[in-house]
Coordinates of C-alpha atoms in Angstrom, one line a residue:
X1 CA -46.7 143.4 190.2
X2 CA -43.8 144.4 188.0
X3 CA -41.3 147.1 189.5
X4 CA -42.7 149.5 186.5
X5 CA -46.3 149.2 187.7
X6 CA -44.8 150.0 191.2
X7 CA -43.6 153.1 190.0
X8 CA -46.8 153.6 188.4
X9 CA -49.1 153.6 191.2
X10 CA -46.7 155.5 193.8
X11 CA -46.7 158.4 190.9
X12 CA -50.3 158.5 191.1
X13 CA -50.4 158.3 194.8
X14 CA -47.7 161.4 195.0
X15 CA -49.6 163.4 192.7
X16 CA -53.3 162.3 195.1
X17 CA -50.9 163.1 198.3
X18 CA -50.0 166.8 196.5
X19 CA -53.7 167.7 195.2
X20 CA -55.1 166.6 199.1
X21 CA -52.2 168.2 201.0
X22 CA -50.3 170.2 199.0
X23 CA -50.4 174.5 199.8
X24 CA -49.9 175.3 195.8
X25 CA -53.0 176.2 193.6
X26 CA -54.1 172.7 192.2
X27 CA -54.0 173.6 188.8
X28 CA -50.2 174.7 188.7
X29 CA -49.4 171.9 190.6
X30 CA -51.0 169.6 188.2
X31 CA -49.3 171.2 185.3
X32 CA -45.9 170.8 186.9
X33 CA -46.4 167.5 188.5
X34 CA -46.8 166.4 184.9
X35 CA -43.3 167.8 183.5
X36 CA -41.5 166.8 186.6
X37 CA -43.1 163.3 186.5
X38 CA -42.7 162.9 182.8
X39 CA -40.6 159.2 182.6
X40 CA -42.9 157.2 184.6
X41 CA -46.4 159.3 182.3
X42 CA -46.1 156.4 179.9
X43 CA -46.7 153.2 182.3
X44 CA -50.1 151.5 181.9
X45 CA -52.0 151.5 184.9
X46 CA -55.1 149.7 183.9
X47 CA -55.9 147.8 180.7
X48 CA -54.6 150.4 178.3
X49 CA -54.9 153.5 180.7
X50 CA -51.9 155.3 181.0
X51 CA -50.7 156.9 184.3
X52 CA -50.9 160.3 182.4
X53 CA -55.0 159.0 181.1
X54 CA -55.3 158.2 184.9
X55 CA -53.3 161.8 186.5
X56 CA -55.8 163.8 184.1
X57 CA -59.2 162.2 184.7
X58 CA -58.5 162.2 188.0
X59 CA -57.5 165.7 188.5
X60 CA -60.3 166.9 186.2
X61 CA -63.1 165.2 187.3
X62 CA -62.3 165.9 191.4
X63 CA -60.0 168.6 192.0
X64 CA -60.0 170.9 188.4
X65 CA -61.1 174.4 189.4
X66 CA -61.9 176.6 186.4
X67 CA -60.4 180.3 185.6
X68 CA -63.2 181.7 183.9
X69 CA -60.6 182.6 180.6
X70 CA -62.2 183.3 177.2
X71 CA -59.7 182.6 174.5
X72 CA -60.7 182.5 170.9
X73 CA -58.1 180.0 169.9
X74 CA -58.6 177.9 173.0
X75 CA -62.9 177.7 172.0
X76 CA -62.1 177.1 168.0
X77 CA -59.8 174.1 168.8
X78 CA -62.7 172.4 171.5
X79 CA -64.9 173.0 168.1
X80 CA -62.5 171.0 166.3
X81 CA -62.0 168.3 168.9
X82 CA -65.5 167.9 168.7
X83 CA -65.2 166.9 164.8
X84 CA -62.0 164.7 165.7
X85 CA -64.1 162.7 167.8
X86 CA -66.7 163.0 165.1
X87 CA -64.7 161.1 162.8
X88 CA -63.5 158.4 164.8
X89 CA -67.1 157.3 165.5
X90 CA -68.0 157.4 162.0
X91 CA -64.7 155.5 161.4
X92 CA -65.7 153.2 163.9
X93 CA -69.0 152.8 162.5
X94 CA -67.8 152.5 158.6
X95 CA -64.7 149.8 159.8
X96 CA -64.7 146.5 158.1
X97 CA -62.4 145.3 160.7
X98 CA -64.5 144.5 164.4
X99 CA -64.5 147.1 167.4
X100 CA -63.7 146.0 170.5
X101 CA -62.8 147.6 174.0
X102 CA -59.6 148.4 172.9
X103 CA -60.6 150.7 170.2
X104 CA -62.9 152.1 172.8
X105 CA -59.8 152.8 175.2
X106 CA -58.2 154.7 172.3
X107 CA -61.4 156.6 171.9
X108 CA -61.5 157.8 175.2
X109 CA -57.4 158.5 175.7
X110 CA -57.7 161.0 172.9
X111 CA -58.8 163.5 174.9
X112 CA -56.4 163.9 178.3
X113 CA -53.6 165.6 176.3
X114 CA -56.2 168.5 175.1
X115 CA -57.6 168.4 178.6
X116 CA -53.8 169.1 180.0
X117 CA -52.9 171.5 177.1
X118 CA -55.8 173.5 178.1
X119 CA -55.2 173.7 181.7
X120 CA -51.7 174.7 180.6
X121 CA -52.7 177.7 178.7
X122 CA -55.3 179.1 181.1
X123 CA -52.8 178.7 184.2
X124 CA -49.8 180.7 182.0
X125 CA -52.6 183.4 180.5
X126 CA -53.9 184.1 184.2
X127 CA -50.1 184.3 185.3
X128 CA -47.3 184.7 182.8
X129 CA -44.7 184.2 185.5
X130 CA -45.7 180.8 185.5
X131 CA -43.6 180.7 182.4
X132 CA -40.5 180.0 183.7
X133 CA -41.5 177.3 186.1
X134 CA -42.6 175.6 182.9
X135 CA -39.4 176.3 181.3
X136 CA -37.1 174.8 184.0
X137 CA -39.4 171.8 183.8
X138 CA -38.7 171.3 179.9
X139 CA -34.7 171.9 181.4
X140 CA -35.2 169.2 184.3
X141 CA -36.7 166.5 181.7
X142 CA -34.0 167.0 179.4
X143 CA -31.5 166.9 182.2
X144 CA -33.1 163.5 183.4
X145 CA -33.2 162.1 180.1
X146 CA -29.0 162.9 179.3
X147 CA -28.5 161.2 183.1
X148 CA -30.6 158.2 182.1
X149 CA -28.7 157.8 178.9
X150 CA -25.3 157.9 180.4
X151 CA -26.6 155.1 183.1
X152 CA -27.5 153.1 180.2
X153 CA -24.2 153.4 178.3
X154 CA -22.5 152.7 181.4
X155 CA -25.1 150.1 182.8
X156 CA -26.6 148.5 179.5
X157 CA -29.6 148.3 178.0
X158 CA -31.0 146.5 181.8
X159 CA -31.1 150.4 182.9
X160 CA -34.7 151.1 181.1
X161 CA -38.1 152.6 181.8
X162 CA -40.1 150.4 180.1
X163 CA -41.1 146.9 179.8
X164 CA -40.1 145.9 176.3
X165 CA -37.2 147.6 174.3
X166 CA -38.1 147.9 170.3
X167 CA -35.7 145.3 167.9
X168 CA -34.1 148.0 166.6
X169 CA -32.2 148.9 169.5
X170 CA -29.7 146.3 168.6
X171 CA -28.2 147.2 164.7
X172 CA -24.9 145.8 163.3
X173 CA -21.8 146.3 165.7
X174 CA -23.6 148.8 167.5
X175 CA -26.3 149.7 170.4
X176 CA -29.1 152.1 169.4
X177 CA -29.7 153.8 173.0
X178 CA -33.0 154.3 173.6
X179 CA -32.3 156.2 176.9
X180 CA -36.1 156.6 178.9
X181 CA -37.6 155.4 175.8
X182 CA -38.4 152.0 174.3
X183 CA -37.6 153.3 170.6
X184 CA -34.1 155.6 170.0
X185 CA -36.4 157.1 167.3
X186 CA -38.6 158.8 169.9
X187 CA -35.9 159.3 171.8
X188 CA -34.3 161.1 169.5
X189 CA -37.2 163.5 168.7
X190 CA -37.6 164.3 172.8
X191 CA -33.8 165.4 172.7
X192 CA -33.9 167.9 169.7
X193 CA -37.1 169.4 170.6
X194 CA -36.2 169.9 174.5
X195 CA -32.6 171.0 173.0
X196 CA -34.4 174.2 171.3
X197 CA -36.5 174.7 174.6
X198 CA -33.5 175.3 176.5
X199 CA -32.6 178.1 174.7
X200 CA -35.8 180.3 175.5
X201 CA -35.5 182.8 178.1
X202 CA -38.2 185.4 178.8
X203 CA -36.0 188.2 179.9
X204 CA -32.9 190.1 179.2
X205 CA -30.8 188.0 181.4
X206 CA -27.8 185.6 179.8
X207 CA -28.7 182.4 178.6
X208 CA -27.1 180.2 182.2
X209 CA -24.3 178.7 180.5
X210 CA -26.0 175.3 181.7
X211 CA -28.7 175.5 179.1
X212 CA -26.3 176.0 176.3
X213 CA -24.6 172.7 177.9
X214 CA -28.0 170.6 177.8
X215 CA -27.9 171.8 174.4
X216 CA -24.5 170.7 173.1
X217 CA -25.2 167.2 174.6
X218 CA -28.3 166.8 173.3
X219 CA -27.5 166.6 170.1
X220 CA -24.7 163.9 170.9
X221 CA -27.2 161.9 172.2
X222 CA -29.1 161.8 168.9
X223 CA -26.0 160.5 167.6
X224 CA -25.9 158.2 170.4
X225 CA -29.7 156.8 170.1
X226 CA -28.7 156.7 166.2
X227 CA -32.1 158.4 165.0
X228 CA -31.3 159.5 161.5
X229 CA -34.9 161.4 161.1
X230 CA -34.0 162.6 164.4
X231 CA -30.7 164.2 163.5
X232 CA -32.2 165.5 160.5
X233 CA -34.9 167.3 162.2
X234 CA -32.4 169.2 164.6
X235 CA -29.8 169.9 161.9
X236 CA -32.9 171.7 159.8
X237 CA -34.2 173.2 163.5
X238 CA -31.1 174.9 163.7
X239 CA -30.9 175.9 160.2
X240 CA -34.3 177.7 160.8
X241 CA -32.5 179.4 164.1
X242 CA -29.5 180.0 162.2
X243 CA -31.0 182.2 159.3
X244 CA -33.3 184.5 161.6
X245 CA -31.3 185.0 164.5
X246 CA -28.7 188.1 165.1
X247 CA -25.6 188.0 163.6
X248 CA -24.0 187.2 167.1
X249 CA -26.1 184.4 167.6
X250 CA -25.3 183.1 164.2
X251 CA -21.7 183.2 165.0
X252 CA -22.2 181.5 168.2
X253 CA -24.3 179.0 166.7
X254 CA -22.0 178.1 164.0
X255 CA -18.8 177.5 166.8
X256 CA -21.1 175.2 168.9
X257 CA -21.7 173.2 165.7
X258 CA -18.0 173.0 165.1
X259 CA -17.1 172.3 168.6
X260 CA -20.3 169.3 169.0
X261 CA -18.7 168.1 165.1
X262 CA -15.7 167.8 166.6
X263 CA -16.6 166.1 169.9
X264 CA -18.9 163.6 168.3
X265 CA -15.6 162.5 165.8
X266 CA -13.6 161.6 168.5
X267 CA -16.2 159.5 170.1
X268 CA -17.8 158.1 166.5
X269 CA -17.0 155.0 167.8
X270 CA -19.5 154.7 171.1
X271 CA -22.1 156.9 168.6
X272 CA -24.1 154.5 166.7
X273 CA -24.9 157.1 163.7
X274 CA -21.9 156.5 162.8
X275 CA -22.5 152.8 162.0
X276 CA -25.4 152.4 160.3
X277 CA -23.6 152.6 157.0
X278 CA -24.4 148.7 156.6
X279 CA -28.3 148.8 157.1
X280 CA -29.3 152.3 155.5
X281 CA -30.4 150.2 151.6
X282 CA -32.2 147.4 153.7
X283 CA -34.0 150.0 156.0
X284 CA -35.1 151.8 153.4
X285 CA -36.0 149.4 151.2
X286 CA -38.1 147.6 153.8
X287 CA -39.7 150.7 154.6
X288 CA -40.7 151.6 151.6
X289 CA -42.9 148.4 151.0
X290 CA -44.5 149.2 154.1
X291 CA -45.6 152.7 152.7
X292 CA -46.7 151.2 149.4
X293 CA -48.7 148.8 151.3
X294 CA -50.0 152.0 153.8
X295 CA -51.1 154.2 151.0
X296 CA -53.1 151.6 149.5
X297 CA -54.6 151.0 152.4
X298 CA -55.7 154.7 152.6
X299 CA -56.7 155.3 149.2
X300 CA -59.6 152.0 149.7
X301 CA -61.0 153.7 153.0
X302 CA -59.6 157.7 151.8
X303 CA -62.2 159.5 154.1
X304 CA -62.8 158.1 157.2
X305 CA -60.0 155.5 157.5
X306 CA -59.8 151.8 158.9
X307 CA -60.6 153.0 162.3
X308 CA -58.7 154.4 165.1
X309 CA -56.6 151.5 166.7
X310 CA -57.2 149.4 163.5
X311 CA -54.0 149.3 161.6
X312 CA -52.7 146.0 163.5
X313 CA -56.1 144.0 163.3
X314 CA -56.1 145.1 159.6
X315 CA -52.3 144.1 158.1
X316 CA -53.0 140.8 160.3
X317 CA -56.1 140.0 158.0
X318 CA -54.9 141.6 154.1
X319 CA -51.2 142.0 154.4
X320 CA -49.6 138.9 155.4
X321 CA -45.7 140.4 154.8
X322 CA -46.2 143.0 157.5
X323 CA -46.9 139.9 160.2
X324 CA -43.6 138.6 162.4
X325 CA -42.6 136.2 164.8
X326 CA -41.9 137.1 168.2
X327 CA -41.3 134.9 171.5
X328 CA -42.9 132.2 169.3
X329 CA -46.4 134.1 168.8
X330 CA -47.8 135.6 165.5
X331 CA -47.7 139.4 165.2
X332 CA -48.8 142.1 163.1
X333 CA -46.9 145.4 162.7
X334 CA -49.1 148.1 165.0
X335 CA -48.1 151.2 162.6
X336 CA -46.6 151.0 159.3
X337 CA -43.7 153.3 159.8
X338 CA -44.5 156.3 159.5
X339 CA -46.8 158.8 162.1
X340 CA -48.4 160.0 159.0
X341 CA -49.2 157.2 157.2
X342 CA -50.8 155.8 160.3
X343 CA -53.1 158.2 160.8
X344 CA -54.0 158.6 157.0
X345 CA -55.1 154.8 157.1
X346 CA -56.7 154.8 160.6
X347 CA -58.1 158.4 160.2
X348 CA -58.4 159.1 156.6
X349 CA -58.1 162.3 155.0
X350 CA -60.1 164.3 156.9
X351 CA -59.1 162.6 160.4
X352 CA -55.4 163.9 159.4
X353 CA -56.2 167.6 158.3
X354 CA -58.2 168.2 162.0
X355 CA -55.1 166.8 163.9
X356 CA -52.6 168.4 161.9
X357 CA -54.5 171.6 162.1
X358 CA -53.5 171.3 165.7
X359 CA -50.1 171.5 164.6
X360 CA -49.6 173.7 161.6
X361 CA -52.0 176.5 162.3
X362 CA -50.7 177.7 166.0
X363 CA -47.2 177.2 164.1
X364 CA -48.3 179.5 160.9
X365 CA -49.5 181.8 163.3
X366 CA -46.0 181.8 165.4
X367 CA -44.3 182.4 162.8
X368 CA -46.5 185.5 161.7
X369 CA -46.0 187.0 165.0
X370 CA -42.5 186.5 165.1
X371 CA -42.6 188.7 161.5
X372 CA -44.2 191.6 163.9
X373 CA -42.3 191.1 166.9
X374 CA -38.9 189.8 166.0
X375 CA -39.0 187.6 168.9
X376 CA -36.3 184.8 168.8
X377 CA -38.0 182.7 171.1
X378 CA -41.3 181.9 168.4
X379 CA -38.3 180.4 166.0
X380 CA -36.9 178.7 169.2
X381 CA -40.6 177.3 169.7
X382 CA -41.2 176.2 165.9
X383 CA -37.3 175.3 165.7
X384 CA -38.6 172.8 168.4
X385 CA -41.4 171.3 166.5
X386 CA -39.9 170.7 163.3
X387 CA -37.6 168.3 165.4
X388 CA -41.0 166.2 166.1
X389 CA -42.3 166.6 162.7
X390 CA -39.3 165.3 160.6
X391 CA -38.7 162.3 163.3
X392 CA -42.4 161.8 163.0
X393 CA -42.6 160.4 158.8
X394 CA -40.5 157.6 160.1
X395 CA -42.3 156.7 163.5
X396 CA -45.5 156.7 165.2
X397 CA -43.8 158.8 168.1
X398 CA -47.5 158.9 169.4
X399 CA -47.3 155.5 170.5
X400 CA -45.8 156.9 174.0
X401 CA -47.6 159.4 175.5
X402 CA -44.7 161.4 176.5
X403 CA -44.5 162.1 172.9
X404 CA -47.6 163.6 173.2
X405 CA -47.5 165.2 176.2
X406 CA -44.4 167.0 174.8
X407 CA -45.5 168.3 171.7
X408 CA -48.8 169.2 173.1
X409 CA -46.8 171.6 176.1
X410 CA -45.0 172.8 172.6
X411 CA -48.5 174.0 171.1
X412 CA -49.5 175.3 174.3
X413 CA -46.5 177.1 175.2
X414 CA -46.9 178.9 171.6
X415 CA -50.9 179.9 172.5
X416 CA -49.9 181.0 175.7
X417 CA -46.8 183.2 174.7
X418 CA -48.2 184.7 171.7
X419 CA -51.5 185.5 173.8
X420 CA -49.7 187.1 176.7
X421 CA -47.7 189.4 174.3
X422 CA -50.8 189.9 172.3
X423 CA -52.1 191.4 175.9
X424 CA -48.8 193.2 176.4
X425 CA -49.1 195.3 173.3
X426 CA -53.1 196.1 173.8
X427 CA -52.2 197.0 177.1
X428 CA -49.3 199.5 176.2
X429 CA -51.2 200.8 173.5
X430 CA -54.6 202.0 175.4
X431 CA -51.6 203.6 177.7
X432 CA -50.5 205.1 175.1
X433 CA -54.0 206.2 173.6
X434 CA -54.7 207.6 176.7
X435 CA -51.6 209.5 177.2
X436 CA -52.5 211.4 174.2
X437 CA -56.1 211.7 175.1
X438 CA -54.6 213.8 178.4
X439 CA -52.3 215.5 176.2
X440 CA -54.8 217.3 173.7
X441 CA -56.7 218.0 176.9

């Protein structure tokens, strides 16, 4: 058994140790288990079961006690589930390529991240201050991912969380770093999106000057893991903070760019953004055959896609150019690329509009109630996603489930903060109707 696997199973046996002896409510500590466990989520367990597929079932299926909630969101999103997993049946059914287990597996592992987003939202709804447990969780992952990145620059590439590190980790004269992840692309998009978390507060308190730390460093670290996409999806999440925040937050915003600007020169050198001058034109250029080849897949299967786990089995049999050699053994490419081109060819059309309805409405709908409320923290939330979504048209960040398990906490923590104020403000206002009522009286 390898040392990973070790981890593995002692994570699951913590988390059985907690739920049978632990004094927290189950459901809480379930939720935070999660965030604090985060690096070791990703490890398969069995066949292609995650330890987060194995954390969830279990907990749902034995120790998952109900609240009771009603939210209207929470129902219309089950509803759409329901037609996800719709689709990839009838995917599965329409597939020219064969269905095996394996498709199966991906079947089934669709639905533990909406299991633990929903959990998330009920336990926050029923108590708000649970909040800001979840927020110094988001600070503790981030914190353990900078630690694990400086162990790795110091260390090597030996210092690593995962069994295989992707080829792109080693460019021209340089070291992607792909800290707790096996791809500096994903890596990337963890450390802008938990950058923007760290800036939330839920009170009138001062930021703790440690946050705006975490923050700083992250984005060095992008430079470090060399994500391009990645960079570009912070520099545009700040951007988005930048032009609706206060004017004193703008100026403080604009000296921590100057000051991280200035940092990252004078250590260009050990930052491999700054090298990958030679490879940009061949990168692209072999990307963009890859799309071509992508597209066309999707417009011959437009609706229902090739199938949900498909894309490898499929490129092996039609496109020869996206098969390589590795350790001696033939191939194929298991994504072609891009996150969204992925699911357009596995998925098809309407496959892509439910899961990105996950996305883009409880975003839209953030952003409306930031227009009524002014509230900073919904354009720290969204400032957070659009790190995933740019990194995402070059990667299939999916691929590791802490991916997942990050943007859906994202999406959740939006439901749940919008639905709490929503509350708030229905509250205050029947206080206020009723004031007036004993006032005419």
């Amino acid at each position: 058994m390898s040392f990973l696997k070790l981890l593995a199973f002692l994570n699951v046996f913590i988390f059985l140790g907690i739920m049978l002896f632990g004094k927290m409510e189950r459901n809480k500590a379930f939720i935070l288990f999660i965030l604090l466990s985060y690096p070791l989520q990703h490890i398969l367990l069995f066949a292609d079961l995650h330890s987060f597929d194995v954390i969830v079932f279990s907990f749902y299926f034995i120790f998952y006690k109900r609240k009771g909630l009603k939210n209207n969101e929470t129902i219309i999103y089950g509803y759409l589930l329901a037609f996800l997993a719709l689709i990839v049946i009838v995917g599965f059914v329409f597939s020219t390529v064969g269905i095996d287990s394996e498709n199966i597996i991906k079947f089934i592992t669709i639905f533990p991240i909406f299991i633990y987003g929903k959990i998330f939202i009920d336990e926050c709804i029923s108590d708000p201050t649970f909040l800001e447990s979840i927020l110094k969780c988001f600070r503790f992952m981030l914190g353990f991912g900078l630690c694990f990145l400086i162990l790795q620059m110091a260390f090597g590439l030996k210092v690593s969380l995962v069994k295989t590190l992707n080829p792109n980790v080693i460019i021209t004269n340089s070291i992607r770093y792909p800290g707790i992840f096996s791809d500096p692309q994903q890596f990337s998009q963890f450390l802008g999106a938990c950058s923007f978390l760290c800036l939330i507060k839920f009170d009138d308190q001062k930021l703790p000057k440690i946050n705006l730390v975490l923050f700083g460093l992250s984005v060095i670290s992008i430079m470090a893991a060399g994500g391009r996409a990645g960079l570009m999806g912070w520099v545009l999440g700040l951007l988005f903070v930048l032009f609706f925040s206060k004017p004193k937050y703008k100026i403080a915003i604009v000296l921590s760019a100057v000051i991280i600007f200035f940092i990252a020169l004078n250590f260009q050198d050990k930052l491999s953004i700054f090298n990958r001058g030679s490879d940009l034109n061949e990168t692209y250029d072999f990307r963009a055959s890859i799309w071509a080849d992508a597209f066309e897949i999707f417009e011959q299967n437009l609706y229902w896609g090739i199938g949900l786990g498909n894309y490898g089995k499929y490129v092996f049999l039609h496109y020869p150019d996206q098969i390589w050699m590795i350790n001696n053994e033939v191939s194929s490419f298991d994504q072609p690329e891009s996150g969204y081109l992925l699911i357009l060819t596995e998925m098809g059309a309407l496959g892509f509009a439910s899961i990105f309805t996950f996305v883009i409405f409880p975003i839209i709908q953030t952003f409306y109630y930031y227009l009524k409320t002014k509230d900073i923290n919904f354009i720290l939330m969204i400032s957070s996603m659009i790190c995933w979504l740019i990194g995402f048209y070059s990667t299939y960040s999916f691929g590791d489930i802490r991916i997942k398990i990050l943007v859906g906490s994202i999406i959740a923590l939006m439901i749940v903060y919008r639905t709490i104020l929503k509350s708030t403000d229905q509250i205050e206002l029947e206080e206020e109707n009723v004031t007036e009522t004993l006032t005419e009286n």
